[in-house]
CSV table of C-alpha atoms in Angstrom, one decimal:
chain,number,residue,atom,x,y,z
A,168,MET,CA,-14.5,50.3,4.8
A,169,TYR,CA,-13.7,47.4,7.2
A,170,SER,CA,-12.8,47.6,10.8
A,171,GLN,CA,-11.4,44.7,12.9
A,172,LEU,CA,-13.4,42.9,15.6
A,173,ASN,CA,-12.2,40.6,18.3
A,174,PRO,CA,-10.4,37.7,16.7
A,175,ILE,CA,-11.6,34.1,17.0
A,176,ILE,CA,-9.2,32.0,19.0
A,177,ILE,CA,-8.7,28.4,17.9
A,178,ARG,CA,-7.0,25.5,19.6
A,179,LEU,CA,-4.5,24.8,16.8
A,180,THR,CA,-2.1,26.6,14.5
A,181,THR,CA,-3.2,26.9,10.9
A,182,SER,CA,-1.3,24.8,8.5
A,183,ALA,CA,1.2,25.5,5.7
A,184,CYS,CA,-1.6,25.1,3.2
A,185,PHE,CA,-2.8,27.8,0.8
A,186,ASP,CA,-6.4,28.7,1.0
A,187,ASN,CA,-6.7,27.0,4.3
A,188,LEU,CA,-10.0,28.7,5.5
A,189,SER,CA,-13.4,27.2,4.5
A,190,ILE,CA,-16.7,29.0,5.0
A,191,GLU,CA,-20.3,27.8,4.7
A,192,SER,CA,-23.6,29.4,5.7
A,193,SER,CA,-26.8,27.8,6.8
A,194,LYS,CA,-29.8,27.8,4.5
A,195,ASP,CA,-31.6,30.5,6.5
A,196,ASP,CA,-28.3,32.6,6.8
A,197,LYS,CA,-28.7,32.8,10.5
A,198,ASN,CA,-25.3,31.3,11.2
A,199,THR,CA,-22.0,30.6,9.4
A,200,LYS,CA,-19.4,27.9,10.0
A,201,LEU,CA,-15.7,28.4,9.6
A,202,ALA,CA,-13.1,25.6,9.4
A,203,VAL,CA,-9.3,25.6,9.4
A,204,HIS,CA,-6.7,22.9,9.8
A,205,ASP,CA,-3.1,22.1,10.4
A,206,ASP,CA,-1.5,18.7,9.5
A,207,ARG,CA,-3.4,16.8,12.1
A,208,LYS,CA,-6.1,18.9,13.7
A,209,MET,CA,-9.3,20.6,12.4
A,210,SER,CA,-11.2,23.4,14.1
A,211,VAL,CA,-14.9,24.2,13.3
A,212,ILE,CA,-16.4,27.4,14.6
A,213,SER,CA,-20.1,28.5,14.3
A,214,ILE,CA,-20.8,32.2,14.4
A,215,ASP,CA,-24.0,34.2,14.3
A,216,ASN,CA,-24.9,37.2,12.0
A,217,GLY,CA,-22.9,39.5,14.3
A,218,ALA,CA,-19.8,37.3,14.0
A,219,ASN,CA,-20.2,36.2,17.7
A,220,VAL,CA,-19.0,32.6,18.4
A,221,ILE,CA,-21.9,30.2,19.1
A,222,GLU,CA,-20.0,26.9,19.2
A,223,SER,CA,-16.4,25.7,18.7
A,224,SER,CA,-15.2,22.1,18.1
A,225,MET,CA,-11.8,20.6,17.5
A,226,ILE,CA,-10.9,17.2,16.0
A,227,ASP,CA,-7.4,15.8,16.7
A,228,LEU,CA,-6.7,13.0,14.3
A,229,SER,CA,-3.4,12.1,16.1
A,230,ASN,CA,-5.4,10.8,19.0
A,231,ASN,CA,-6.3,7.8,16.9
A,232,GLY,CA,-2.7,6.5,16.7
A,233,LYS,CA,-1.5,6.3,13.2
A,234,PHE,CA,-2.8,9.2,11.0
A,235,ASN,CA,-2.1,10.5,7.6
A,236,THR,CA,-1.3,14.2,7.2
A,237,LEU,CA,-4.4,16.3,6.3
A,238,GLN,CA,-4.2,17.6,2.8
A,239,MET,CA,-7.5,19.5,2.4
A,240,ILE,CA,-10.8,20.2,4.2
A,241,ARG,CA,-14.0,21.8,3.0
A,242,LEU,CA,-17.3,22.8,4.5
A,243,LEU,CA,-20.1,21.9,2.1
A,244,ARG,CA,-23.9,22.3,2.4
A,245,LEU,CA,-25.6,19.1,1.1
A,246,GLN,CA,-29.4,18.6,1.4
A,247,ASP,CA,-29.5,21.8,3.5
A,248,LYS,CA,-27.1,20.5,6.1
A,249,ILE,CA,-23.4,21.5,6.5
A,250,TYR,CA,-20.8,18.8,6.5
A,251,LEU,CA,-17.1,18.9,7.0
A,252,ILE,CA,-15.1,17.0,4.4
A,253,SER,CA,-11.5,16.1,5.2
A,254,LEU,CA,-9.0,14.3,3.0
A,255,SER,CA,-5.6,12.9,3.6
A,256,SER,CA,-3.6,10.8,1.0
A,257,LYS,CA,-5.4,7.7,2.2
A,258,THR,CA,-8.7,8.5,3.8
A,259,LEU,CA,-11.9,10.5,3.3
A,260,LYS,CA,-13.7,11.5,6.5
A,261,ILE,CA,-17.1,13.2,6.6
A,262,TYR,CA,-18.4,14.9,9.8
A,263,SER,CA,-21.8,16.3,10.7
A,264,THR,CA,-21.6,19.8,12.1
A,265,ASP,CA,-25.2,20.0,13.5
A,266,SER,CA,-24.0,19.9,17.1
A,267,GLY,CA,-20.2,19.7,17.5
A,268,CYS,CA,-18.5,17.4,14.9
A,269,THR,CA,-19.7,13.8,14.6
A,270,LEU,CA,-17.9,11.3,12.3
A,271,LEU,CA,-20.4,9.9,9.8
A,272,PHE,CA,-18.2,8.3,7.1
A,273,ASP,CA,-14.7,7.0,7.1
A,274,HIS,CA,-13.5,5.6,3.8
A,275,ASN,CA,-10.2,4.3,2.6
A,276,ILE,CA,-9.3,5.9,-0.7
A,277,ASN,CA,-5.9,4.5,-1.2
A,278,ASP,CA,-6.9,2.4,-4.1
A,279,VAL,CA,-6.4,4.7,-7.0
A,280,ASP,CA,-2.7,5.2,-7.4
A,281,THR,CA,-0.9,2.2,-6.1
A,282,LYS,CA,2.6,3.7,-5.8
A,283,ASP,CA,2.1,7.4,-5.4
A,284,LEU,CA,0.4,9.1,-2.5
A,285,LEU,CA,-2.8,10.8,-3.7
A,286,ALA,CA,-2.5,14.6,-4.2
A,287,ILE,CA,-5.9,16.1,-3.5
A,288,ASN,CA,-6.3,19.5,-5.2
A,289,SER,CA,-10.1,20.1,-5.1
A,290,ILE,CA,-13.3,19.4,-3.2
A,291,GLU,CA,-16.5,20.6,-4.9
A,292,ARG,CA,-20.2,20.4,-4.5
A,293,ILE,CA,-21.7,18.9,-7.7
A,294,SER,CA,-25.4,19.1,-6.9
A,295,LYS,CA,-27.6,19.4,-3.8
A,296,ASP,CA,-26.6,15.9,-2.6
A,297,VAL,CA,-23.4,15.0,-4.5
A,298,PHE,CA,-19.8,16.2,-4.0
A,299,CYS,CA,-16.5,15.2,-5.5
A,300,PHE,CA,-12.9,15.3,-4.7
A,301,VAL,CA,-10.2,15.5,-7.4
A,302,THR,CA,-6.7,14.1,-7.6
A,303,GLN,CA,-4.1,14.7,-10.3
A,304,ASN,CA,-5.6,11.8,-12.3
A,305,ARG,CA,-9.3,11.4,-11.7
A,306,ILE,CA,-12.6,12.6,-10.1
A,307,ARG,CA,-14.4,10.6,-7.5
A,308,MET,CA,-18.0,11.4,-6.5
A,309,PHE,CA,-19.9,10.7,-3.3
A,310,ALA,CA,-23.6,11.2,-2.5
A,311,ILE,CA,-25.7,11.5,0.6
A,312,ASN,CA,-28.9,9.5,0.7
A,313,SER,CA,-32.2,10.0,2.6
A,314,SER,CA,-30.8,8.0,5.5
A,315,ASN,CA,-28.0,10.5,6.0
A,316,CYS,CA,-25.5,7.9,4.7
A,317,PHE,CA,-22.7,8.6,2.2
A,318,VAL,CA,-22.1,6.3,-0.8
A,319,GLU,CA,-19.6,6.5,-3.6
A,320,LYS,CA,-21.2,7.0,-7.0
A,321,GLU,CA,-19.9,5.3,-10.1
A,322,PHE,CA,-18.1,7.9,-12.3
A,323,HIS,CA,-15.9,6.7,-15.2
A,324,GLN,CA,-15.9,9.7,-17.5
A,325,ASP,CA,-12.4,11.0,-18.0
A,326,LEU,CA,-12.5,14.8,-18.3
A,327,LYS,CA,-8.8,15.2,-19.0
A,328,SER,CA,-7.8,16.1,-22.5
A,329,SER,CA,-5.2,13.2,-22.7
A,330,THR,CA,-4.2,10.2,-20.6
A,331,THR,CA,-0.9,11.8,-19.7
A,332,SER,CA,-2.2,15.2,-18.5
A,333,GLN,CA,-2.7,16.0,-14.8
A,334,ILE,CA,-5.5,17.9,-13.2
A,335,ASP,CA,-4.5,21.0,-11.2
A,336,LYS,CA,-8.0,22.3,-10.2
A,337,PHE,CA,-11.6,21.6,-10.7
A,338,ILE,CA,-14.0,24.4,-9.6
A,339,SER,CA,-17.7,25.3,-9.9
A,340,ILE,CA,-18.3,28.4,-12.0
A,341,GLY,CA,-22.1,28.5,-11.5
A,342,GLN,CA,-25.1,27.4,-13.6
A,343,SER,CA,-24.1,23.7,-13.4
A,344,GLN,CA,-20.8,24.5,-15.1
A,345,PHE,CA,-17.3,23.5,-14.0
A,346,ALA,CA,-13.8,24.5,-15.0
A,347,LEU,CA,-11.1,21.9,-15.2
A,348,PHE,CA,-7.4,23.1,-15.2
A,349,GLU,CA,-4.8,20.8,-16.6
A,350,ASN,CA,-1.0,21.0,-16.6
A,351,LEU,CA,-1.1,24.6,-15.6
A,352,ALA,CA,-1.9,25.5,-19.2
A,353,LYS,CA,-5.3,24.4,-20.3
A,354,ILE,CA,-8.9,25.1,-19.1
A,355,THR,CA,-11.9,23.1,-20.2
A,356,ILE,CA,-15.4,24.2,-19.3
A,357,TRP,CA,-17.9,21.3,-18.7
A,358,LYS,CA,-21.7,21.3,-18.3
A,359,LEU,CA,-23.2,18.9,-15.8
A,360,ASN,CA,-26.2,16.7,-16.5
A,361,GLU,CA,-27.5,16.0,-13.0
A,362,LYS,CA,-29.8,13.1,-14.0
A,363,ASN,CA,-26.9,10.8,-14.9
A,364,LEU,CA,-23.9,12.7,-13.4
A,365,SER,CA,-22.2,13.1,-16.8
A,366,PHE,CA,-20.5,16.1,-18.3
A,367,THR,CA,-20.7,17.8,-21.7
A,368,ARG,CA,-17.8,19.8,-23.0
A,369,ILE,CA,-18.6,23.4,-23.7
A,370,THR,CA,-15.3,25.0,-24.6
A,371,ALA,CA,-11.5,24.8,-24.0
A,372,PHE,CA,-8.7,27.3,-24.2
A,373,ASN,CA,-5.1,27.7,-23.0
A,374,ILE,CA,-4.3,30.2,-20.3
A,375,HIS,CA,-1.5,32.8,-20.6
A,376,PRO,CA,1.9,31.2,-21.0
A,377,ASN,CA,4.1,30.8,-17.9
A,378,THR,CA,1.1,31.3,-15.6
A,379,LYS,CA,1.8,29.4,-12.3
A,380,LEU,CA,-1.6,29.5,-10.8
A,381,THR,CA,-2.1,29.1,-7.0
A,382,CYS,CA,-5.8,29.8,-6.5
A,383,ILE,CA,-8.9,30.6,-8.6
A,384,GLN,CA,-12.2,32.4,-8.2
A,385,VAL,CA,-15.1,33.4,-10.5
A,386,TYR,CA,-17.0,36.6,-10.8
A,387,LYS,CA,-19.7,36.9,-13.5
A,388,ASN,CA,-17.9,36.0,-16.7
A,389,LEU,CA,-14.5,36.7,-15.3
A,390,LEU,CA,-12.1,34.0,-14.2
A,391,LEU,CA,-9.7,35.3,-11.5
A,392,ILE,CA,-6.3,33.5,-11.4
A,393,GLY,CA,-3.9,34.1,-8.5
A,394,THR,CA,-0.3,33.5,-9.4
A,395,VAL,CA,3.0,32.6,-7.8
A,396,SER,CA,4.4,36.0,-8.8
A,397,GLY,CA,1.7,38.0,-7.0
A,398,GLN,CA,-0.5,39.1,-9.9
A,399,ILE,CA,-4.2,38.2,-10.4
A,400,GLN,CA,-5.0,37.5,-14.0
A,401,ILE,CA,-8.5,38.4,-15.3
A,402,VAL,CA,-9.6,36.0,-18.0
A,403,ASN,CA,-12.8,35.9,-20.1
A,404,ILE,CA,-14.3,32.6,-19.1
A,405,LYS,CA,-16.0,32.2,-22.5
A,406,ASP,CA,-13.0,32.3,-24.7
A,407,GLY,CA,-9.9,32.5,-22.5
A,408,GLN,CA,-8.9,36.0,-23.5
A,409,LEU,CA,-6.6,37.6,-21.0
A,410,LEU,CA,-8.3,40.9,-20.2
A,411,GLY,CA,-5.7,42.3,-17.8
A,412,GLU,CA,-3.8,41.8,-14.5
A,413,ILE,CA,-4.1,43.2,-11.1
A,414,GLN,CA,-0.7,43.9,-9.5
A,415,ALA,CA,-2.0,42.7,-6.1
A,416,HIS,CA,1.1,41.5,-4.3
A,417,ILE,CA,4.9,41.2,-4.4
A,418,LYS,CA,4.8,37.5,-3.4
A,419,CYS,CA,2.7,34.5,-4.1
A,420,VAL,CA,-1.1,34.9,-4.0
A,421,THR,CA,-2.2,32.2,-1.5
A,422,SER,CA,-6.0,32.8,-1.4
A,423,MET,CA,-8.8,34.8,-2.9
A,424,ASP,CA,-12.6,35.2,-2.4
A,425,VAL,CA,-15.3,37.3,-4.0
A,426,ALA,CA,-18.4,38.9,-2.4
A,427,THR,CA,-20.5,38.3,-5.5
A,428,ASN,CA,-23.4,40.7,-4.6
A,429,ILE,CA,-21.1,43.7,-4.4
A,430,GLY,CA,-18.1,42.7,-6.6
A,431,TYR,CA,-15.5,42.8,-3.8
A,432,LEU,CA,-12.4,40.8,-4.2
A,433,ILE,CA,-10.1,39.9,-1.3
A,434,SER,CA,-6.7,38.4,-1.9
A,435,GLY,CA,-4.1,37.1,0.6
A,436,SER,CA,-0.3,36.6,0.1
A,437,GLU,CA,2.9,35.4,1.6
A,438,ASP,CA,3.9,39.1,1.6
A,439,SER,CA,1.8,39.6,4.9
A,440,TYR,CA,-0.9,41.6,3.2
A,441,ALA,CA,-4.5,41.0,2.3
A,442,ARG,CA,-5.8,43.5,-0.3
A,443,LEU,CA,-9.4,44.5,-1.1
A,444,PHE,CA,-10.5,45.5,-4.6
A,445,ARG,CA,-13.8,46.4,-6.2
A,446,LEU,CA,-14.4,44.7,-9.5
A,447,GLU,CA,-16.7,46.0,-12.2
A,448,GLN,CA,-17.4,44.2,-15.5
A,449,ILE,CA,-18.0,46.9,-18.0
A,450,ASN,CA,-18.7,44.6,-20.9
A,451,GLU,CA,-17.7,41.1,-22.0
A,452,ASN,CA,-14.1,42.1,-22.7
A,453,GLU,CA,-13.5,45.0,-20.3
A,454,PHE,CA,-13.3,45.3,-16.5
A,455,ARG,CA,-12.3,47.8,-13.9
A,456,ALA,CA,-10.5,47.0,-10.6
A,457,GLU,CA,-10.4,49.6,-7.9
A,458,PHE,CA,-8.1,49.2,-4.8
A,459,LEU,CA,-10.1,49.9,-1.6
A,460,GLN,CA,-8.2,48.7,1.5
A,461,GLN,CA,-5.3,46.6,2.7
A,462,PHE,CA,-4.8,44.5,5.9
A,463,ILE,CA,-1.4,43.6,7.3
A,464,ALA,CA,-0.3,40.7,9.5
A,465,PRO,CA,3.2,41.7,10.5
A,466,ASN,CA,5.8,39.0,10.0
A,467,GLU,CA,3.1,36.5,9.1
A,468,MET,CA,2.0,34.9,5.8
A,469,ILE,CA,-1.7,35.2,5.0
A,470,PHE,CA,-3.0,31.8,3.9
A,471,GLY,CA,-6.8,32.3,4.1
A,472,THR,CA,-9.2,35.1,3.0
A,473,LYS,CA,-13.0,34.6,3.0
A,474,PHE,CA,-16.1,36.8,3.0
A,475,LEU,CA,-18.7,35.4,5.4
A,476,ASN,CA,-21.6,36.1,3.0
A,477,PRO,CA,-22.2,37.3,-0.6
A,478,ASN,CA,-22.9,40.8,0.7
A,479,GLY,CA,-19.4,41.1,2.1
A,480,SER,CA,-20.6,42.4,5.4
A,481,PHE,CA,-17.9,40.4,7.2
A,482,LEU,CA,-14.6,39.0,6.1
A,483,ALA,CA,-12.2,36.5,7.8
A,484,ILE,CA,-8.4,36.2,7.5
A,485,SER,CA,-6.1,33.4,8.7
A,486,THR,CA,-2.3,33.3,8.7
A,487,PHE,CA,0.3,30.6,8.8
A,488,GLU,CA,1.1,29.2,12.3
A,489,SER,CA,-1.4,31.4,14.1
A,490,ASN,CA,-4.1,30.4,16.6
A,491,GLN,CA,-6.4,33.3,15.5
A,492,ILE,CA,-8.9,34.0,12.7
A,493,LYS,CA,-9.1,37.7,12.3
A,494,ILE,CA,-12.7,39.0,11.7
A,495,PHE,CA,-13.5,42.3,10.0
A,496,LYS,CA,-16.8,44.1,9.7
A,497,ILE,CA,-17.8,46.5,6.9
A,498,SER,CA,-18.5,50.1,8.2
A,499,ASN,CA,-21.8,51.7,7.5
């Protein structure tokens, strides 16, 4: 199983934000970047295949005078380069991570909801050169061009089922398909047409009543839904059938990740535990989950859990108000 390596020390304390750890690997898989944030600082760390730190950078937004509290960050690979996307309620900032962190794009986004602060719930890569961020009310898309400049793309298609519904999450589920979660009750699967950046509806279904989702992952045809009560629901992504639940934690599930090549699922929780499971999809409507290992952060809430690659050879765990990212290596 996994054994702990020396932790990565960062120059900030990670924020009160679920799923606060972002991971992205280079195209050649020779290095991996990790990013975490608090309400005003972001830290980006580059590590090699042995989880040794190559480079570390920190961005302090409070140095610029007035700043808006960070809501979400995400590392994304676009046109084979890794960029750091950061969002507050009013601004979108995009940084190059080639050597340190260089600000490339600074855009005022406070033009959608005139009264309410924007609530950012998702940042997703749409295609090799397009990403989007999602608020409760709409999706906004941005593209990088050949000159390494970012521009907003026109996107007027409303993917919500009604004008009054609110978007909770928008995630990629592979093969140019995306899942839109609305009102903590409904999931719609959309297929992307990359040529004109439009979506075609594939199917829609309601999730299990009283589900209060906190985080989402996908493994094969299984939709994994972390909940406030500590369970992980396993749903057939084709028809919405609830196949079962994993009793993973006694408190809120804050983060999850899947090592897709081996079927490992790691989940973190406010109960101070991260737990590792092996998933096996037996057939379309049957799965098996085997508990493998647990990791404890005494008196701390675990807010970030990520595998560093699809093979699951390393995993990273971050906790609330800590200046460390704990790194674990799988044993031979």
